[in-house]
XYZ file of C-alpha atoms in Angstrom:
288
model
C 0.000 0.000 0.000
C 1.122 3.533 -0.707
C 1.670 6.002 2.103
C -1.466 7.926 0.913
C -3.554 4.809 1.617
C -1.979 4.279 5.057
C -1.583 7.812 6.390
C -3.740 10.858 6.766
C -2.017 14.208 6.368
C -3.263 16.760 8.893
C -1.638 20.154 9.384
C 1.551 18.831 7.796
C 1.854 15.711 9.975
C 1.259 12.019 9.269
C -1.350 10.013 11.191
C -2.212 6.326 10.618
C -5.737 6.041 9.165
C -6.383 2.844 11.128
C -6.528 4.748 14.429
C -7.107 8.360 13.326
C -9.591 10.158 11.097
C -10.202 13.749 10.144
C -13.173 13.596 12.554
C -11.019 12.325 15.448
C -8.418 15.035 14.877
C -11.116 17.736 14.734
C -12.698 16.213 17.860
C -9.332 16.610 19.597
C -9.138 20.255 18.501
C -12.574 20.942 19.959
C -11.981 18.866 23.094
C -12.859 20.686 26.334
C -10.139 20.192 28.926
C -11.077 20.277 32.607
C -8.756 21.696 35.259
C -8.358 18.284 36.912
C -7.377 16.457 33.690
C -3.956 14.831 33.560
C -2.119 14.216 30.340
C 1.042 12.326 29.453
C 2.644 13.780 26.329
C 4.954 11.314 24.654
C 6.610 11.220 21.230
C 5.839 7.763 19.728
C 7.898 4.883 21.185
C 9.010 6.834 24.253
C 6.940 5.221 27.002
C 3.268 5.885 26.139
C 2.018 2.429 27.170
C 3.971 2.712 30.394
C 2.241 5.995 31.238
C -1.149 4.410 30.475
C -0.303 1.909 33.214
C 1.098 4.422 35.700
C -1.384 7.312 35.564
C -4.541 5.471 36.726
C -2.639 3.945 39.656
C -1.179 7.272 40.768
C -4.570 8.953 40.487
C -6.578 6.246 42.269
C -4.128 5.517 45.109
C -2.831 2.217 43.727
C -6.122 0.389 43.026
C -5.130 -2.242 40.446
C -8.661 -2.801 39.074
C -8.322 -0.617 35.926
C -5.044 -2.140 34.749
C -6.488 -5.670 35.079
C -9.919 -5.059 33.602
C -9.667 -2.306 30.960
C -7.459 -2.394 27.833
C -4.920 0.430 27.962
C -6.369 2.274 24.954
C -9.697 2.663 26.823
C -8.167 3.123 30.266
C -6.081 6.162 29.285
C -7.167 7.058 25.749
C -5.251 9.023 23.142
C -6.531 12.567 22.673
C -6.194 12.286 18.887
C -7.521 8.777 18.207
C -10.985 7.615 17.118
C -11.746 5.892 20.439
C -11.889 9.069 22.534
C -15.266 10.210 21.175
C -16.784 6.876 22.260
C -15.308 7.011 25.758
C -15.243 10.630 26.795
C -18.714 10.733 28.401
C -17.925 7.707 30.566
C -14.548 8.918 31.863
C -14.540 9.677 35.582
C -12.647 12.684 36.906
C -9.701 13.122 37.174
C -9.494 12.004 33.536
C -6.157 10.622 32.387
C -5.181 10.772 28.721
C -2.109 10.457 26.539
C -1.160 12.246 23.364
C 1.584 12.258 20.754
C 0.566 15.772 19.670
C 3.282 18.379 19.237
C 2.646 21.483 21.353
C 1.300 23.540 18.454
C -1.556 21.061 17.883
C -2.901 21.191 21.441
C -6.510 22.416 21.458
C -7.450 25.935 22.624
C -9.168 24.636 25.781
C -5.889 23.068 26.916
C -4.251 26.479 27.134
C -7.044 28.041 29.187
C -7.370 25.086 31.594
C -5.163 24.084 34.513
C -4.757 20.517 33.198
C -1.414 19.005 34.164
C 1.087 17.486 31.751
C 3.903 14.997 32.211
C 6.214 15.125 29.200
C 8.262 11.942 28.787
C 11.488 12.145 26.763
C 13.571 9.215 25.568
C 16.979 8.913 23.930
C 16.164 9.391 20.218
C 18.495 6.574 19.162
C 16.466 4.087 21.194
C 13.226 5.637 19.870
C 14.433 5.028 16.323
C 15.230 1.350 17.004
C 11.909 0.775 18.777
C 10.050 2.551 15.986
C 11.823 0.459 13.341
C 10.564 -2.790 14.918
C 7.087 -1.363 15.436
C 6.875 -0.493 11.728
C 7.849 -4.082 10.937
C 5.013 -5.614 12.970
C 2.188 -3.065 12.531
C 0.196 -3.608 9.332
C -1.203 -0.066 9.539
C 2.267 1.512 9.175
C 4.535 1.673 6.154
C 7.247 -0.952 5.797
C 10.446 0.620 7.208
C 12.632 -1.097 4.567
C 16.240 -1.381 5.783
C 17.474 0.057 9.064
C 19.800 2.340 7.105
C 16.867 3.748 5.093
C 14.788 4.141 8.243
C 17.509 6.304 9.845
C 17.020 8.772 6.960
C 13.219 8.562 7.173
C 13.350 9.339 10.900
C 15.813 12.221 10.578
C 13.773 13.786 7.772
C 10.661 13.627 9.991
C 8.796 11.462 7.468
C 7.363 9.513 10.381
C 4.228 9.732 12.512
C 3.903 13.050 14.332
C 6.880 14.539 12.515
C 10.448 15.207 13.587
C 11.490 14.202 17.086
C 13.504 17.421 17.460
C 10.457 19.560 16.542
C 8.364 17.726 19.128
C 10.936 18.255 21.877
C 11.532 21.897 20.923
C 7.812 22.673 21.021
C 7.204 21.129 24.434
C 10.469 22.398 25.904
C 9.504 25.974 25.046
C 5.936 25.595 26.373
C 5.322 28.194 29.046
C 2.985 26.276 31.318
C 4.656 26.947 34.677
C 3.759 24.418 37.346
C 1.350 22.622 35.005
C 4.211 20.841 33.218
C 6.717 18.285 34.456
C 9.530 16.723 32.403
C 10.847 13.222 33.037
C 12.931 10.843 30.952
C 12.249 7.231 30.063
C 15.770 6.544 31.293
C 15.026 7.922 34.778
C 11.959 5.672 34.907
C 13.962 2.585 33.925
C 16.800 3.337 36.336
C 14.664 4.069 39.408
C 10.933 3.646 38.880
C 9.903 4.255 42.540
C 11.784 7.590 42.531
C 10.131 8.583 39.224
C 6.699 7.602 40.598
C 7.289 9.663 43.754
C 8.163 12.677 41.601
C 5.022 12.246 39.460
C 2.839 11.635 42.514
C 4.062 14.864 44.139
C 3.543 16.785 40.898
C -0.053 15.510 40.703
C -0.684 16.459 44.323
C -1.109 12.828 45.396
C 0.273 12.051 48.809
C 0.992 8.353 48.285
C 2.588 6.169 50.949
C 5.902 4.430 50.330
C 4.060 1.074 50.314
C 1.705 2.303 47.568
C 4.619 3.648 45.497
C 6.402 0.268 45.769
C 3.212 -1.609 44.842
C 2.666 0.611 41.771
C 6.332 0.182 40.761
C 5.985 -3.599 40.980
C 2.827 -3.661 38.844
C 4.239 -1.226 36.291
C 7.478 -3.097 35.715
C 8.173 -4.085 32.113
C 8.088 -7.776 33.098
C 4.609 -7.483 34.646
C 3.213 -5.388 31.812
C 4.502 -7.878 29.245
C 2.286 -10.578 30.819
C -0.793 -8.345 31.269
C -3.110 -8.884 28.290
C -4.799 -5.544 29.049
C -1.453 -3.823 28.441
C 0.656 -5.884 26.022
C -1.556 -5.417 22.922
C -2.088 -9.191 22.587
C -5.836 -8.424 22.332
C -5.188 -6.708 18.987
C -5.843 -9.109 16.062
C -2.739 -10.403 14.280
C -3.866 -8.833 10.997
C -3.128 -5.424 12.585
C -0.125 -6.213 14.768
C 1.921 -9.343 14.160
C 3.808 -10.252 17.333
C 5.567 -13.065 15.425
C 7.474 -10.375 13.509
C 8.321 -8.449 16.684
C 6.594 -8.339 20.089
C 4.863 -5.035 20.817
C 6.577 -4.707 24.206
C 9.953 -5.732 22.899
C 12.787 -5.103 25.388
C 12.178 -1.997 27.467
C 15.920 -1.585 27.999
C 18.296 1.333 27.637
C 20.946 1.524 24.960
C 19.642 -1.147 22.556
C 20.656 1.285 19.789
C 24.266 0.092 20.301
C 23.227 -3.246 18.746
C 21.904 -1.537 15.603
C 23.818 1.610 14.617
C 27.096 1.389 12.744
C 29.609 4.232 13.115
C 28.510 5.927 9.889
C 24.813 5.901 10.862
C 25.679 7.165 14.328
C 27.736 10.061 12.960
C 24.932 11.038 10.568
C 22.297 10.773 13.307
C 24.258 12.752 15.901
C 25.155 15.487 13.450
C 21.511 15.906 12.282
C 20.088 16.054 15.826
C 22.772 18.533 16.980
C 22.125 20.744 13.962
C 18.346 20.732 14.625
C 18.856 21.720 18.262
C 21.745 24.090 17.653
C 19.975 27.301 18.649
C 18.023 25.845 21.590
C 18.713 26.892 25.165
C 18.034 23.471 26.710
C 20.488 20.591 26.692
C 19.615 16.929 26.221
C 20.071 14.585 29.189
C 21.897 11.983 27.070
C 25.221 11.857 25.356
C 24.398 11.545 21.671
C 27.716 9.937 20.658
């Protein structure tokens, strides 16, 4: 299939038609945020599914019911996907959602509300590797061809939700004061209880140490991989073929070292540095 058949172009960005429609994207633009809403903003393949596991538990004091009974896409829906319109009236407050939207696509009501945002960043080299395998197994995405070709595709921003550097720049320059918290995927992998404590404090939840430990245990990669409400095994094989690559693949740091050769790494590093050249923030990873 051609990319025109697979993707929808909306405001210059690519969205998979399987999960998005012009109606769903307009619905997102008209969405009315409430002050108590909580949103995880995540560039694709940077920890979205993880946040869909974590947010309900932080907000409900560690009650495991939602993560065992509701598929993640209904538990913490995507702002921009078709499902939200079907769920929105049933969502109890505080509502938790996720989005891949760049900052400039956030709806007007977001800016006038007090909704809180946790922005999760991940090392772009690991994002690229994870994205490459996801494109291999998801029938609703274009074939990534070779890894070498996919490096170019990624750097040119010819991927879902555009360039990684544009996404980071937009959210890093967002002036939202105490409504916005930044955390990295790496911090979450290295010390999940500490990351959960930080998020819990940010959301004004006074959770006990026992609750934090319980949430950390149930949100570990190993546990999520076996939870059918979280591991996407409920999705028919015609859409996502786990035989080609499991959806929750490794959840480790630095897998990029097993994929990049020195030439690809030099090209990647140079392109990312150039894109971020005039920015005032620095990245928390060494790109070399």
